C-alpha cells in the first residue's frame, strides 16, 4: 500500500518536510536531521533549507495537520527532490532505499501533472486569442449592419388613387 507524500510549494519549489521524510524512511525526525548535519556537504541550499517563521506560519495556516506544531521551537527543514534522495544515501536503510524510489516517482507524477496543466493552459490561451479575433470581426460587422437596420428618413411620395379633389 502506497503512502501519500505531502509535497508543499515553498519559495517556488516543491518540497517535503523533514517530519514527513523521516516518517517515509522509517526513522525519527531527530535521527534524519542528525545525519543531515553530519553530512552537510551533501546538502547544498538547493537540496535543503530551513523554513523561515513566516513560511512555517503560512503552512500551518493552510494545513490543519500542523496546527499542533505551531509553537514548536525548531523550524522544520524542507527537502527538495534532490535533497530527499540524498537523505536516503546518508540513512542507508533498506526502507530508505525503497522510499527514495517512491519519492522519485511521486515527484515525477507531480511534474507530469504540472506539464499536463501547462498544455491545457497553452491551448486555452490559443482559443482565447482566436475568440478575440472573431470578437473584433463580429463587432465590425455589427457596426456596419446597424445603419442598414435603422429606419431611413420618410420620403414624401406622390399620392395615387382616386380622391375627392379637395386634397391638393
Coordinates of C-alpha atoms in Angstrom, one line a residue:
X1 CA 0.0 0.0 0.0
X2 CA 1.4 3.3 -1.0
X3 CA 1.7 6.1 1.5
X4 CA 0.8 9.6 0.4
X5 CA 3.7 12.0 0.3
X6 CA 2.7 15.6 1.2
X7 CA 4.6 17.9 -1.1
X8 CA 4.3 21.6 -0.5
X9 CA 5.4 24.6 -2.5
X10 CA 7.8 26.8 -0.7
X11 CA 10.0 29.5 -2.3
X12 CA 8.6 28.4 -5.6
X13 CA 10.0 24.9 -5.1
X14 CA 8.2 21.6 -4.4
X15 CA 9.5 20.3 -1.1
X16 CA 8.9 17.6 1.5
X17 CA 9.3 18.5 5.2
X18 CA 11.7 16.7 7.4
X19 CA 9.0 15.2 9.6
X20 CA 7.3 13.6 6.6
X21 CA 10.6 12.4 5.0
X22 CA 11.7 10.8 8.3
X23 CA 8.3 9.0 8.5
X24 CA 8.8 7.7 5.0
X25 CA 12.3 6.5 5.7
X26 CA 11.2 4.8 9.0
X27 CA 13.4 6.9 11.2
X28 CA 12.7 9.7 13.8
X29 CA 12.9 13.3 12.6
X30 CA 15.8 13.9 15.1
X31 CA 17.8 11.0 13.5
X32 CA 17.2 12.3 10.0
X33 CA 18.3 15.8 10.9
X34 CA 21.3 14.4 12.8
X35 CA 22.5 12.6 9.7
X36 CA 21.9 15.6 7.5
X37 CA 24.1 17.7 9.9
X38 CA 26.9 15.1 9.9
X39 CA 26.8 15.1 6.0
X40 CA 26.2 18.8 5.5
X41 CA 28.4 18.9 2.4
X42 CA 25.9 16.7 0.6
X43 CA 23.1 19.1 1.2
X44 CA 23.6 22.5 -0.6
X45 CA 21.0 25.2 -0.4
X46 CA 19.1 23.9 -3.5
X47 CA 18.7 20.5 -1.8
X48 CA 17.7 21.6 1.7
X49 CA 16.7 24.7 3.6
X50 CA 15.2 25.6 6.9
X51 CA 11.7 27.2 6.7
X52 CA 11.5 30.8 7.9
X53 CA 9.0 31.7 10.6
X54 CA 6.7 33.3 8.0
X55 CA 6.9 30.3 5.7
X56 CA 6.1 27.9 8.6
X57 CA 3.3 30.2 9.7
X58 CA 1.8 30.1 6.2
X59 CA 2.0 26.3 6.1
X60 CA 0.4 26.0 9.5
X61 CA -2.4 28.4 8.4
X62 CA -3.1 26.4 5.3
X63 CA -2.7 22.8 6.6
X64 CA -4.7 21.6 9.7
X65 CA -2.2 18.8 10.2
X66 CA 0.4 21.3 11.5
X67 CA -1.8 23.2 14.0
X68 CA -0.4 21.3 17.0
X69 CA 3.1 22.2 15.9
X70 CA 2.6 25.9 15.6
X71 CA 4.6 26.8 18.6
X72 CA 7.4 24.4 18.1
X73 CA 10.8 26.0 18.9
X74 CA 12.5 24.3 15.9
X75 CA 11.5 25.3 12.4
X76 CA 11.3 22.3 10.0
X77 CA 13.7 21.6 7.2
X78 CA 12.4 21.5 3.7
X79 CA 14.0 18.9 1.3
X80 CA 13.7 19.4 -2.5
X81 CA 13.5 16.4 -4.7
X82 CA 17.3 16.1 -4.8
X83 CA 17.6 16.6 -1.1
X84 CA 15.1 13.9 -0.4
X85 CA 17.1 11.5 -2.5
X86 CA 20.4 12.5 -0.9
X87 CA 18.8 11.8 2.5
X88 CA 18.3 8.2 1.5
X89 CA 22.1 7.8 0.9
X90 CA 23.0 9.1 4.4
X91 CA 20.5 6.9 6.1
X92 CA 21.5 3.7 4.4
X93 CA 18.5 1.6 5.5
X94 CA 16.5 -0.8 3.3
X95 CA 13.4 1.3 3.9
X96 CA 15.3 4.4 2.9
X97 CA 16.2 2.8 -0.4
X98 CA 12.6 1.7 -1.1
X99 CA 11.3 5.1 -0.1
X100 CA 13.8 7.0 -2.3
X101 CA 12.4 5.2 -5.3
X102 CA 8.9 6.0 -4.1
X103 CA 9.8 9.7 -3.7
X104 CA 11.3 9.9 -7.2
X105 CA 8.0 8.5 -8.5
X106 CA 5.9 11.0 -6.5
X107 CA 7.9 14.0 -7.8
X108 CA 7.7 12.6 -11.4
X109 CA 3.9 12.2 -11.1
X110 CA 3.7 15.8 -9.8
X111 CA 5.9 17.0 -12.7
X112 CA 3.7 15.2 -15.2
X113 CA 0.5 16.7 -13.7
X114 CA 2.1 20.2 -13.9
X115 CA 3.1 19.5 -17.5
X116 CA -0.5 18.5 -18.4
X117 CA -1.8 21.7 -16.9
X118 CA 0.7 23.7 -18.9
X119 CA -0.5 22.1 -22.2
X120 CA -4.1 22.8 -21.2
X121 CA -3.3 26.4 -20.3
X122 CA -1.4 26.9 -23.6
X123 CA -4.4 25.6 -25.6
X124 CA -6.8 27.8 -23.7
X125 CA -4.6 30.8 -24.5
X126 CA -4.7 29.9 -28.2
X127 CA -8.5 29.6 -28.1
X128 CA -8.8 32.9 -26.2
X129 CA -6.7 34.7 -28.9
X130 CA -8.9 33.1 -31.7
X131 CA -12.0 34.3 -29.9
X132 CA -10.7 37.8 -29.6
X133 CA -10.0 37.9 -33.3
X134 CA -13.6 36.7 -34.0
X135 CA -15.0 39.1 -31.5
X136 CA -13.4 42.0 -33.2
X137 CA -14.7 40.8 -36.6
X138 CA -18.2 40.4 -35.2
X139 CA -18.1 43.9 -33.7
X140 CA -17.1 45.4 -37.0
X141 CA -19.8 43.5 -38.8
X142 CA -22.4 44.7 -36.2
X143 CA -21.3 48.3 -36.6
X144 CA -21.7 48.1 -40.4
X145 CA -25.1 46.4 -40.2
X146 CA -26.6 48.7 -37.6
X147 CA -27.1 51.7 -40.1
X148 CA -28.8 49.3 -42.5
X149 CA -31.3 48.1 -39.9
X150 CA -32.3 51.6 -38.7
X151 CA -35.4 53.1 -40.5
X152 CA -34.4 55.7 -43.0
X153 CA -36.0 59.1 -43.3
X154 CA -39.6 59.3 -44.6
X155 CA -39.6 60.0 -48.3
X156 CA -42.7 62.0 -49.4
X157 CA -44.4 60.1 -52.1
X158 CA -46.9 61.2 -54.6
X159 CA -50.4 60.0 -53.7
X160 CA -52.0 57.7 -56.1
X161 CA -55.6 56.6 -56.4
X162 CA -58.9 58.4 -56.6
X163 CA -59.6 61.4 -54.5
X164 CA -62.4 63.9 -54.0
X165 CA -60.1 66.6 -55.4
X166 CA -60.2 68.6 -52.2
X167 CA -56.7 67.5 -51.3
X168 CA -54.0 69.2 -53.0

